Short mmCIF file of C-alpha atoms and ligand atoms in Angstrom, two decimals:
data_model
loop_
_atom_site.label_atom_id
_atom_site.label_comp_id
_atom_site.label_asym_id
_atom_site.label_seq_id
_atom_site.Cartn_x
_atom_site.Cartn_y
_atom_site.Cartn_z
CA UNK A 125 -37.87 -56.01 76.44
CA UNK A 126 -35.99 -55.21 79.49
CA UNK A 127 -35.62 -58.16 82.75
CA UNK A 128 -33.76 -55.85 84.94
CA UNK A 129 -36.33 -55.20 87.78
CA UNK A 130 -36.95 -59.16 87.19
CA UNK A 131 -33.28 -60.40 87.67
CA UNK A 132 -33.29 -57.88 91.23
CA UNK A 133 -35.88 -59.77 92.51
CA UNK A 134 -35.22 -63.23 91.34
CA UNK A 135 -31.29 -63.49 92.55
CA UNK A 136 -30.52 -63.49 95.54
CA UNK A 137 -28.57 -60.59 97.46
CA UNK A 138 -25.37 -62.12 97.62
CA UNK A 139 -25.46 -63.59 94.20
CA UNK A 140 -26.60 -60.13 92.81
CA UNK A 141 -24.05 -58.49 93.91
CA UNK A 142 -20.68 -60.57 92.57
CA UNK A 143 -22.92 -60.04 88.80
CA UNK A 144 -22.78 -56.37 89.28
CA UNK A 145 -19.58 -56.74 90.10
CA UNK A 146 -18.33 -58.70 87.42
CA UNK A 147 -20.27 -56.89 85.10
CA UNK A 148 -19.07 -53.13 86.16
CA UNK A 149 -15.39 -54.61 86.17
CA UNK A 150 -16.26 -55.88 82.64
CA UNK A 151 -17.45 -52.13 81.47
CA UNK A 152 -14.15 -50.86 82.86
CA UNK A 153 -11.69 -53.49 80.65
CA UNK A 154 -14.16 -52.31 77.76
CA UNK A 155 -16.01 -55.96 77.77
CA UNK A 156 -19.62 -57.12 77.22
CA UNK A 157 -21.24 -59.67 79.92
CA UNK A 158 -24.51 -61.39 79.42
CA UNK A 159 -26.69 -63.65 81.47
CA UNK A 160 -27.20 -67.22 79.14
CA UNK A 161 -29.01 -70.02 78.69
CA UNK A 162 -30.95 -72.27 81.44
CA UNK A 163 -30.97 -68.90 83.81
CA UNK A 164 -32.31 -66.61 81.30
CA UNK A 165 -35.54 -69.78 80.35
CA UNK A 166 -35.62 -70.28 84.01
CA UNK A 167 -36.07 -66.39 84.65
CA UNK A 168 -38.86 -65.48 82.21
CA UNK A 169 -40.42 -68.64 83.48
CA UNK A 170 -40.03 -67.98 86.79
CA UNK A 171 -38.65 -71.00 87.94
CA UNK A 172 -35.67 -71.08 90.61
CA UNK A 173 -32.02 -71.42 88.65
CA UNK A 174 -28.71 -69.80 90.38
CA UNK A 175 -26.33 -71.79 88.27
CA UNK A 176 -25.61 -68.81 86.48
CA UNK A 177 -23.87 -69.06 82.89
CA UNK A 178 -22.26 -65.97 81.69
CA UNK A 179 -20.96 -65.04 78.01
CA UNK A 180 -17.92 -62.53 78.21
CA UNK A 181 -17.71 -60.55 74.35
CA UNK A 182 -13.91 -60.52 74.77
CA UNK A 183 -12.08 -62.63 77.63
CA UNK A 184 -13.95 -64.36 79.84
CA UNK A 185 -10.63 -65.93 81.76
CA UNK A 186 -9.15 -62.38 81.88
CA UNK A 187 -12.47 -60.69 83.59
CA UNK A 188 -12.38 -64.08 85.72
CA UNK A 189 -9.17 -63.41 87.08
CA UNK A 190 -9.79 -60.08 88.13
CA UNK A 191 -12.88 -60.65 89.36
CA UNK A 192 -11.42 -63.30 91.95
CA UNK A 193 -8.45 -60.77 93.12
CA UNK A 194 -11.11 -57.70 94.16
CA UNK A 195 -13.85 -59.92 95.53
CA UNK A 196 -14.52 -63.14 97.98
CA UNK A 197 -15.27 -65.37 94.89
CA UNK A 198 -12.50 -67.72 94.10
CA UNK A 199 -11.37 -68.37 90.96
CA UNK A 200 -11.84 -72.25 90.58
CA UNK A 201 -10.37 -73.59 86.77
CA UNK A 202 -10.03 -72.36 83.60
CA UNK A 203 -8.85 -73.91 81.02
CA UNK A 204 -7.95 -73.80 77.31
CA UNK A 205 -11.78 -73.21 76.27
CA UNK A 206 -11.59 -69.48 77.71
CA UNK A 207 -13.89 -70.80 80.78
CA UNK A 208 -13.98 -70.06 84.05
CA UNK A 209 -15.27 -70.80 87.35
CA UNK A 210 -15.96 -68.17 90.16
CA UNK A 211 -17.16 -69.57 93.65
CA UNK A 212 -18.74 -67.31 96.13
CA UNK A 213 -19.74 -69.47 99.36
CA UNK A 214 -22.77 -70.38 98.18
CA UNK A 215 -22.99 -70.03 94.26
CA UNK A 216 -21.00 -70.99 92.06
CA UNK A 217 -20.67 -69.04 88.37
CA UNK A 218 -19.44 -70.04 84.88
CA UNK A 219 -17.84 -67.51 82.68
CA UNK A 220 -17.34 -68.54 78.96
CA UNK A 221 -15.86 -66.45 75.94
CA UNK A 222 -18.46 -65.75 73.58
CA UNK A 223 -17.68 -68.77 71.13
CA UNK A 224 -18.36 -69.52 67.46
CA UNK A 225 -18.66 -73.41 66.66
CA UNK A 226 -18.48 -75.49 63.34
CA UNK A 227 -18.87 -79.60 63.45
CA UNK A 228 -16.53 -81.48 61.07
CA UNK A 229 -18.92 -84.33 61.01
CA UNK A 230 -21.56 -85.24 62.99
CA UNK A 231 -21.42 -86.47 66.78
CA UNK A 232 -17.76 -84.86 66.55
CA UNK A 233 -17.11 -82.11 68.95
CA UNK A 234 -16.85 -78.47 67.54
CA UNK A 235 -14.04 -76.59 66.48
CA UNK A 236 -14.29 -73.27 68.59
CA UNK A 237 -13.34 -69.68 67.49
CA UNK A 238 -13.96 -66.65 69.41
CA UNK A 239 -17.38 -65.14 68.45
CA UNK A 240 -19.92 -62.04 69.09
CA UNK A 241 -23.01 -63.31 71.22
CA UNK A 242 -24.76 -64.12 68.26
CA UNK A 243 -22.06 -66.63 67.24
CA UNK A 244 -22.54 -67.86 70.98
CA UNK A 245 -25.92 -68.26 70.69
CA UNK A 246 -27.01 -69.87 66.93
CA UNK A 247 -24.93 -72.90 68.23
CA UNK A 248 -27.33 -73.12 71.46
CA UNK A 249 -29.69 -76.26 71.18
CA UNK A 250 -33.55 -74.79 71.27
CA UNK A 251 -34.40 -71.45 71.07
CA UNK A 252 -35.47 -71.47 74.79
CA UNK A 253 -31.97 -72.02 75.67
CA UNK A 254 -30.75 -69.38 73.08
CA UNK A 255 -31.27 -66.37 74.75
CA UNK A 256 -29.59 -63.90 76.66
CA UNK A 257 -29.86 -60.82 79.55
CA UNK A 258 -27.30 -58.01 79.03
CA UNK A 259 -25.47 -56.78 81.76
CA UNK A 260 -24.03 -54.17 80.50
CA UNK A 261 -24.30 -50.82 82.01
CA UNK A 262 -26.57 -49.13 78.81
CA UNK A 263 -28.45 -51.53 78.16
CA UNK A 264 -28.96 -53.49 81.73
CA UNK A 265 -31.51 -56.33 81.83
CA UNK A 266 -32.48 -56.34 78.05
CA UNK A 267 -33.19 -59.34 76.32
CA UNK A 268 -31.48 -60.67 73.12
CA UNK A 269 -33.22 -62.79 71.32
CA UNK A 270 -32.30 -63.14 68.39
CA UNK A 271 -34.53 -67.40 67.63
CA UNK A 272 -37.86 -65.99 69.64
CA UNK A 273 -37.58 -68.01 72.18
CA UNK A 274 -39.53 -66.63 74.02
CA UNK A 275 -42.31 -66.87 71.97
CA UNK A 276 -41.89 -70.50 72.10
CA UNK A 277 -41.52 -70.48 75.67
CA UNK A 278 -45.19 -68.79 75.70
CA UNK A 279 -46.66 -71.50 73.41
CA UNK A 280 -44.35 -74.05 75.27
CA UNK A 281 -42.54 -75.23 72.61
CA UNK A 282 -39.30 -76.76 72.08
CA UNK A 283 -37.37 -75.94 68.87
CA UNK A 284 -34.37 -76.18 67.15
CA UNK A 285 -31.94 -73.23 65.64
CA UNK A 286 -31.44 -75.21 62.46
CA UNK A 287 -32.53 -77.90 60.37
CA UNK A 288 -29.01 -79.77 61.08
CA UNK A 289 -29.18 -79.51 64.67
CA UNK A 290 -29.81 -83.00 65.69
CA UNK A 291 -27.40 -84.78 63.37
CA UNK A 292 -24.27 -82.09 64.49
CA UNK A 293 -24.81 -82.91 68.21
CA UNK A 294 -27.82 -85.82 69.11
CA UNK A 295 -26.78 -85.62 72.12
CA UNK A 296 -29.41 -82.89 71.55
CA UNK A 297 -32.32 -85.47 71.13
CA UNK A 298 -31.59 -86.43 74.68
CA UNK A 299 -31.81 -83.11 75.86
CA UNK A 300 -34.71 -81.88 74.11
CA UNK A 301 -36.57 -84.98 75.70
CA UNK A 302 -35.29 -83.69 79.08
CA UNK A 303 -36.81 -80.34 78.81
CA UNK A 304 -40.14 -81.63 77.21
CA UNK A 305 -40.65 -83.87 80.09
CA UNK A 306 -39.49 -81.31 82.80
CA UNK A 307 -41.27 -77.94 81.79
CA UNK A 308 -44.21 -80.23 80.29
CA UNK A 309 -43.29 -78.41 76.72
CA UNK A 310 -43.73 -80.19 73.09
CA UNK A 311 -41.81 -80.24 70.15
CA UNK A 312 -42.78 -77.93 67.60
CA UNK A 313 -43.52 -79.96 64.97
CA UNK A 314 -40.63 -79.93 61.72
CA UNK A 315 -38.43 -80.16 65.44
CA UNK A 316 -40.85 -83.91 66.46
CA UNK A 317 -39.99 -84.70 62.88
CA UNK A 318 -35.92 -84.00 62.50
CA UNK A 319 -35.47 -85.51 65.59
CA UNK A 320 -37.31 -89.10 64.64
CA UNK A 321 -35.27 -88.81 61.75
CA UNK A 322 -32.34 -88.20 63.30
CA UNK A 323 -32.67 -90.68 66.10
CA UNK A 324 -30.09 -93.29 64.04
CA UNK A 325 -27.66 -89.93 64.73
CA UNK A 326 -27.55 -90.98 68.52
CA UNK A 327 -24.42 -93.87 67.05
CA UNK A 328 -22.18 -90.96 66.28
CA UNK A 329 -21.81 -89.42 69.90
CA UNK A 330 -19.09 -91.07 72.38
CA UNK A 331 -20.23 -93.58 75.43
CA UNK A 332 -18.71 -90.56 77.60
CA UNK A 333 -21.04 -88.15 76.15
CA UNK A 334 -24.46 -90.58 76.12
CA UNK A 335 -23.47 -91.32 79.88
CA UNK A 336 -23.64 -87.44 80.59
CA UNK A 337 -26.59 -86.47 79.42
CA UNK A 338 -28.08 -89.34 80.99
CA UNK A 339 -26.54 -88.50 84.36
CA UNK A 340 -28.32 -84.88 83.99
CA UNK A 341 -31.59 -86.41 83.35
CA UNK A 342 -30.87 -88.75 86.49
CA UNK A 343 -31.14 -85.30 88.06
CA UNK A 344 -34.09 -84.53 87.20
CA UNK A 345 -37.04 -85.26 89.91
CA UNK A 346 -38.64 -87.97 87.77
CA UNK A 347 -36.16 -89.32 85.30
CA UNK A 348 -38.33 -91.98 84.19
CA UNK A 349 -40.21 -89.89 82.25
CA UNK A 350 -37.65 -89.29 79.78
CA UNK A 351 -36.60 -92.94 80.16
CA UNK A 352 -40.23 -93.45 78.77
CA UNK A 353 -40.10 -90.65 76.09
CA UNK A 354 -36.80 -92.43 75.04
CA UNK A 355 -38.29 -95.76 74.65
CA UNK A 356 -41.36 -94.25 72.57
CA UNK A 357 -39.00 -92.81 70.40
CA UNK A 358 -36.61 -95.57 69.69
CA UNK A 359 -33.80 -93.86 71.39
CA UNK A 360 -33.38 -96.01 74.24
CA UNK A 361 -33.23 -98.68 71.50
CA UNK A 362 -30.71 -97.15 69.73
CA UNK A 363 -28.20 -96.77 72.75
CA UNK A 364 -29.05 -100.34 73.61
CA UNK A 365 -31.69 -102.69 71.96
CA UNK A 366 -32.01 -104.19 75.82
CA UNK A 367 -33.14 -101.25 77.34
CA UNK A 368 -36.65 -100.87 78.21
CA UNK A 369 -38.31 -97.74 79.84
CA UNK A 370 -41.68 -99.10 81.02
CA UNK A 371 -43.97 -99.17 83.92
CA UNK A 372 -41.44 -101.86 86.02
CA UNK A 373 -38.79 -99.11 85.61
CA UNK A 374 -40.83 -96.38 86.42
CA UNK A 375 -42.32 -97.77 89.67
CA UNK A 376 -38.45 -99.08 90.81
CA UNK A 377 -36.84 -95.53 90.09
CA UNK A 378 -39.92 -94.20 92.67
CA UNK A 379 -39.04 -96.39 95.35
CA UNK A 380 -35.36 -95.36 95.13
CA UNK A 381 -36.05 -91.56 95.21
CA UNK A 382 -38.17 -92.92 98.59
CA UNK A 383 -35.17 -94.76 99.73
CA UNK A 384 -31.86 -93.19 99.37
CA UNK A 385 -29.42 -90.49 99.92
CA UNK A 386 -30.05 -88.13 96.87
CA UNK A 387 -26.28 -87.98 95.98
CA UNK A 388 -26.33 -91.81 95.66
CA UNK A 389 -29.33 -91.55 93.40
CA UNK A 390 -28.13 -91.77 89.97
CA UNK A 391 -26.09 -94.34 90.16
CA UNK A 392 -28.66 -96.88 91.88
CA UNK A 393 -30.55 -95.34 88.66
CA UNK A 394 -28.18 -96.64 86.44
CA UNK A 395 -28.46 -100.35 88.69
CA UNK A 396 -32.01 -100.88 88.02
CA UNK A 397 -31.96 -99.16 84.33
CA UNK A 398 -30.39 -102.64 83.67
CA UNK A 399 -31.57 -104.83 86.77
CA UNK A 400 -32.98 -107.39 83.87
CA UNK A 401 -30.01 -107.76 81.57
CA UNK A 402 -28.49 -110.88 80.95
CA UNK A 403 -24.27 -110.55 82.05
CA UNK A 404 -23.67 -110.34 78.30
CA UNK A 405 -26.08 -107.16 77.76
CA UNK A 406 -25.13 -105.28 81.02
CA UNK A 407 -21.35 -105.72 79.11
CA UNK A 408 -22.25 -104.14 76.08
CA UNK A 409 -24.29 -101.43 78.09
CA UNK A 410 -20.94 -100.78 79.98
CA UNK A 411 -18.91 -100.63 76.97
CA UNK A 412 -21.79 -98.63 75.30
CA UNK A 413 -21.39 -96.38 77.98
CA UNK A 414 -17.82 -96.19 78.58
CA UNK A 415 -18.66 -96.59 82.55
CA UNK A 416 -16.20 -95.82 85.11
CA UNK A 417 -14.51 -98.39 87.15
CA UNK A 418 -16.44 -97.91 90.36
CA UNK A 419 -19.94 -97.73 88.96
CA UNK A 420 -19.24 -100.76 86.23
CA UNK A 421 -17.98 -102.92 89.40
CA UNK A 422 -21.48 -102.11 91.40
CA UNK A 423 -23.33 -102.54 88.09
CA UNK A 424 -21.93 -105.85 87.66
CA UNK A 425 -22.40 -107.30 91.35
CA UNK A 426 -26.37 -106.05 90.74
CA UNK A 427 -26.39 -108.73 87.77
CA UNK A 428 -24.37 -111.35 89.94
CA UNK A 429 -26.56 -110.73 93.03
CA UNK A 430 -29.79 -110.75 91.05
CA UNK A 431 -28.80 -114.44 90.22
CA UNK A 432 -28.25 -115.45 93.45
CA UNK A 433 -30.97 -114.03 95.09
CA UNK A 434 -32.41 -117.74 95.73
CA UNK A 435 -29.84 -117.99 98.57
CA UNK A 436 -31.23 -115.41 100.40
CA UNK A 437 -34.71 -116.32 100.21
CA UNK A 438 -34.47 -118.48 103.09
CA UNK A 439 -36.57 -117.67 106.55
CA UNK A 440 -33.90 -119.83 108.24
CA UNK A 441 -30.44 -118.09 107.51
CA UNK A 442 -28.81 -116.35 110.62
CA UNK A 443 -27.61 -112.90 110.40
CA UNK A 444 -24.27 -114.24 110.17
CA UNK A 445 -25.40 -116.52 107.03
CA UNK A 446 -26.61 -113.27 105.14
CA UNK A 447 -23.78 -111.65 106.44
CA UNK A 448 -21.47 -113.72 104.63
CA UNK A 449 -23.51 -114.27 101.52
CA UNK A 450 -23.62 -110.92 100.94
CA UNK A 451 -20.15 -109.01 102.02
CA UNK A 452 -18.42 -109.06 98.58
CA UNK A 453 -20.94 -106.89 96.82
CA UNK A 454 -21.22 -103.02 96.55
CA UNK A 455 -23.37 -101.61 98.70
CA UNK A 456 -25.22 -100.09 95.76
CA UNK A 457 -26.07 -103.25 94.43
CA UNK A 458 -27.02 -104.71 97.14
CA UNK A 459 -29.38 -101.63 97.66
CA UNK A 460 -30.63 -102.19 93.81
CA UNK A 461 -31.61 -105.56 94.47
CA UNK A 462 -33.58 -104.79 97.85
CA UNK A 463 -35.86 -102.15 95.58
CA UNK A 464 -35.95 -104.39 92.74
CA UNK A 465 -36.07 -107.86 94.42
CA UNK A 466 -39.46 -109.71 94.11
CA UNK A 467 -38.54 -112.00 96.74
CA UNK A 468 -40.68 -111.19 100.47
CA UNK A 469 -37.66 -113.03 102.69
CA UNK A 470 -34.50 -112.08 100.27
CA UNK A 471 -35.87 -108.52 100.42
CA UNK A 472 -35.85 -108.58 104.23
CA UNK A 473 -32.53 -110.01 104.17
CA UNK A 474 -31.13 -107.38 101.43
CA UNK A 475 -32.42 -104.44 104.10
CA UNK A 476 -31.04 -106.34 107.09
CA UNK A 477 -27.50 -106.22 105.68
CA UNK A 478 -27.87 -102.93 104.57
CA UNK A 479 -29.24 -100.89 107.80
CA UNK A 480 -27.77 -103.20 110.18
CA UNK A 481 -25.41 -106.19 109.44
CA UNK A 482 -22.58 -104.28 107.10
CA UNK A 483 -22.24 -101.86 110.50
CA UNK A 484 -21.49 -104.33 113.11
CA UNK A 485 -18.36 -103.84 114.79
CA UNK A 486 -16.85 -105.69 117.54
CA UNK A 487 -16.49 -104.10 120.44
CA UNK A 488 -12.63 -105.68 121.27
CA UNK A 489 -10.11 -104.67 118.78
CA UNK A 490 -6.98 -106.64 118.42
CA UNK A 491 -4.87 -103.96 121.28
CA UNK A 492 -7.62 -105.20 123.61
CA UNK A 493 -7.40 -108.19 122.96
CA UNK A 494 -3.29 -108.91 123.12
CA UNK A 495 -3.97 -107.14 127.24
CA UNK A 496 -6.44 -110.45 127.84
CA UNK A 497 -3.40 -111.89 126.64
CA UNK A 498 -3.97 -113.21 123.63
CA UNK A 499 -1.27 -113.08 121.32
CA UNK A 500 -1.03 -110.98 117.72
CA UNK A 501 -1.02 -113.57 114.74
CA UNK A 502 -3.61 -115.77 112.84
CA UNK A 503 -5.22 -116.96 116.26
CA UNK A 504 -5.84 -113.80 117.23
CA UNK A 505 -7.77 -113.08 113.84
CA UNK A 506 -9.69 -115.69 114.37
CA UNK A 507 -10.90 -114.71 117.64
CA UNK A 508 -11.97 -111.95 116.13
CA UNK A 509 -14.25 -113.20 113.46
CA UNK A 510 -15.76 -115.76 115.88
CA UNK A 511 -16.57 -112.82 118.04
CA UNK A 512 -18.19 -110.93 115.06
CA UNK A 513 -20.00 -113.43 114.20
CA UNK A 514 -21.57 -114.10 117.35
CA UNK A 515 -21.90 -110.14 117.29
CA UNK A 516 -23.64 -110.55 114.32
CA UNK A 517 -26.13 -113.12 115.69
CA UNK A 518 -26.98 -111.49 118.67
CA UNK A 519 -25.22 -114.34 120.70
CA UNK A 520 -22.63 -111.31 122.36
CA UNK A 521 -24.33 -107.88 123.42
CA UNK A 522 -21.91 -105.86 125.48
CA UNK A 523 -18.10 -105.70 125.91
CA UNK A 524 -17.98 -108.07 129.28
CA UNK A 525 -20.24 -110.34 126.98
CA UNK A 526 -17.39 -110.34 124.24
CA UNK A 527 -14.31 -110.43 126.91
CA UNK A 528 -15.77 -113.84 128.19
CA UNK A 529 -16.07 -115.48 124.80
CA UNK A 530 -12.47 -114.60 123.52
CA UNK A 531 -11.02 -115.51 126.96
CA UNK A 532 -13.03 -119.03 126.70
CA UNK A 533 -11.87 -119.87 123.15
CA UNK A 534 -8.30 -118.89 123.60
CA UNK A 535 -7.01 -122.38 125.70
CA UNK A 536 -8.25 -124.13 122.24
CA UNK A 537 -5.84 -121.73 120.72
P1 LIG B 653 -30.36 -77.30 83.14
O1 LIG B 653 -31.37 -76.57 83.92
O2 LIG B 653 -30.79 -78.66 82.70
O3 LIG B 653 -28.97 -77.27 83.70
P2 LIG B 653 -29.24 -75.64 81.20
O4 LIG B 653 -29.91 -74.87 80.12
O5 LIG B 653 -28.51 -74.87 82.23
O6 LIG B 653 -30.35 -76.51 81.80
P3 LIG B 653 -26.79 -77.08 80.69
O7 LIG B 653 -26.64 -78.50 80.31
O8 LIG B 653 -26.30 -76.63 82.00
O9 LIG B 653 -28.32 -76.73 80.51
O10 LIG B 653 -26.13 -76.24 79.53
C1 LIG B 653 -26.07 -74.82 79.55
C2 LIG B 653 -26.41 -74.22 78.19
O11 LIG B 653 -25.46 -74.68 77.24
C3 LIG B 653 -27.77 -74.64 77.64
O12 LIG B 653 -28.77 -73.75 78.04
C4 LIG B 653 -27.56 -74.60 76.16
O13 LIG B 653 -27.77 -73.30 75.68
C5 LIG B 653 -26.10 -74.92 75.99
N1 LIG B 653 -25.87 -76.33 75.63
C6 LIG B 653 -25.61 -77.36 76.46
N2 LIG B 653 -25.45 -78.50 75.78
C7 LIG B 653 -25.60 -78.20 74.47
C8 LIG B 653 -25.53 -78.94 73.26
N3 LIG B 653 -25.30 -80.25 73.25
N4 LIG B 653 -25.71 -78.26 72.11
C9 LIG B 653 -25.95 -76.95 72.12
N5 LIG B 653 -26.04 -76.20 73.20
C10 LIG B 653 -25.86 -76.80 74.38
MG1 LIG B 654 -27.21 -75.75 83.78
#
């Protein structure tokens, strides 16, 4: 079946053009290109995908480099895998070698060989993702498809290559979960029944890789769907037996889609995934995980906060008051605990600090401050937090209203 009057219509110009090109410089150094993967489901589906993946039968590096000296796309990394990257201003394009894997043992990662397309694709996950568009100059736009995937993607089905498949890689079972829950697909059935099976699998993969997959679902536009799926299947139980994916989950990851920058969103997801954990539990999860640095310290402080919350669920507490309870936490946990917070006044107080109280500024910086003639040194810091402060309370407004309080406390100095 041949795509090619599908994939001029479905790319856009610009994008079109650097895969001709790549693909005619490809014919000329005697090498094979084909369209892969998500782009090739998303195409027949007719769903919107320029991340392009593209399998080079020879070297993918090689056409890569070439590509990027006779073109505007810039060659980005490659690396010992025989990847590349190509940037064009607005797309971005991964080149691979056509690879052939083998697992050791399960949850390790593959030993890689060179391969033909067909090695490239029998070590795909589901047959929907196994398929490829050739850009070659014969045979332009046809199809290779060699597990019918896209019969499966016509009776919306999700289905493994081989009966193995789960326990090589279950990082897999995560995936497959992902895809039934974002094209609204279902497992074909000996698939539903490997993968319950295989679910005790999910202790041979590596916090790094569990944390991955995870942050591609927190992509998708309603990851709690999968978080759900998870739960029903005993996954989430298996990463972490605290880890719940109900309703209280569902409703809190809605209000922080409604709430915040998206490129912030999935690590406040990863806040409220375990906003009811117990210090103890968030540390395994973290461990379980292998979390990075930044997003373990916000994690934590959503715990810590979450047990202090009582303090700020006080009507009477000045600005300054919350300001001060509240300075030493990541912003990100402070935002967790406003969506997750049952508490009317702390709530209010969580949102103050966030949209207002963590941006006050005085007006008077210390330069200013030595021309009224105060002098640098520890007095003149504390000028300057009794100023913010009263900034913070409203009790200063304008500059003139800041020069007269520092010149009135500095005799007590
Ligand atoms: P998405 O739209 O979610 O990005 P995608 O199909 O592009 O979907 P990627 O995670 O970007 O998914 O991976 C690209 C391709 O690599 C997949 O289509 C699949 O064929 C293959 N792949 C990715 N992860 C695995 C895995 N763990 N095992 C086997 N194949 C995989
Ligand atoms: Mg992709």
């Amino acid at each position: 079946m041949n795509f090619a009057r599908q994939i001029e219509q479905y790319l856009p110009r610009q994008l079109l053009e650097l895969v001709k090109d790549i693909s005619g410089q490809a014919a000329e150094q005697g090498q094979r290109v084909y369209l892969v993967g998500g782009v090739v489901r998303d195409l027949l589906l007719g769903y919107p995908n320029f991340d392009l993946d593209l399998v080079v039968e020879g070297d993918a590096v090689k056409l890569a480099q070439q590509v990027a000296e006779t073109s505007q796309a810039k060659l980005l990394a490659h690396h010992r895998f025989g990847t590349a990257k190509l940037r064009h201003e607005n797309f971005t394009l991964d080149l691979a070698t056509a690879r052939k894997e083998t697992y050791a043992r399960p949850g390790a990662l593959p030993a890689v060989t060179p391969g033909t397309l067909k090695d490239d694709l029998i070590r795909r996950d589901f047959s929907i993702n196994a398929m490829a568009i050739s850009l070659a100059s014969n045979d332009y736009g046809e199809l290779i498809d060699p597990h019918q995937g896209k019969n499966d993607l016509e009776h919306r089905l999700i289905r493994i290559l081989h009966s193995g498949s789960f326990s090589d890689d279950a990082t897999r079972i995560l995936r497959g979960v992902c895809y039934e829950q974002r094209l609204g697909f279902e497992f074909e059935a000996q698939t539903a029944r490997l993968l319950k099976r295989d679910i005790p699998m999910l202790d041979t993969i590596s916090g790094d890789r569990i944390r991955h997959e995870l942050e591609h679902i927190f992509e998708e536009g309603r990851p709690e769907l999968a978080i759900r799926r998870f739960d029903e299947l005993g996954a989430l139980h298996r990463i972490n037996s605290s880890l719940k994916g109900d309703g209280w989950i569902a409703e809190r990851f809605d209000r922080a889609r409604r709430l915040k920058k998206p490129a912030q969103l999935p690590s406040l997801y990863f806040c409220l995934l375990i906003y009811s954990f117990s210090e103890k539990e968030g540390e395994q999860f973290l461990a379980r995980l292998s979390m990075p640095a930044k997003l373990s310290r916000a994690m934590r402080d959503t715990l810590r906060l979450r047990t202090s919350l009582s303090l700020l669920d006080k009507p009477s507490l000045k600005p300054s008051e919350v300001y001060y309870l509240l300075r030493e936490y990541e912003p990100l946990a402070i935002q967790a605990n406003a969506i997750a917070s049952e508490f009317s006044t702390a709530h209010r107080h969580l949102q103050l600090f966030l949209t207002k109280l963590r941006h006050v500024r005085t007006s008077l910086d210390g330069e200013e401050l030595k021309r009224l003639g105060i002098p640098a040194g520890p007095g003149m810091g504390k000028v300057l937090q009794v100023l913010h402060k009263a900034k913070l309370d409203g009790e200063v407004c304008t500059r003139a209203d800041e020069k007269r309080l520092a010149l009135s406390l500095s005799p007590k100095l």
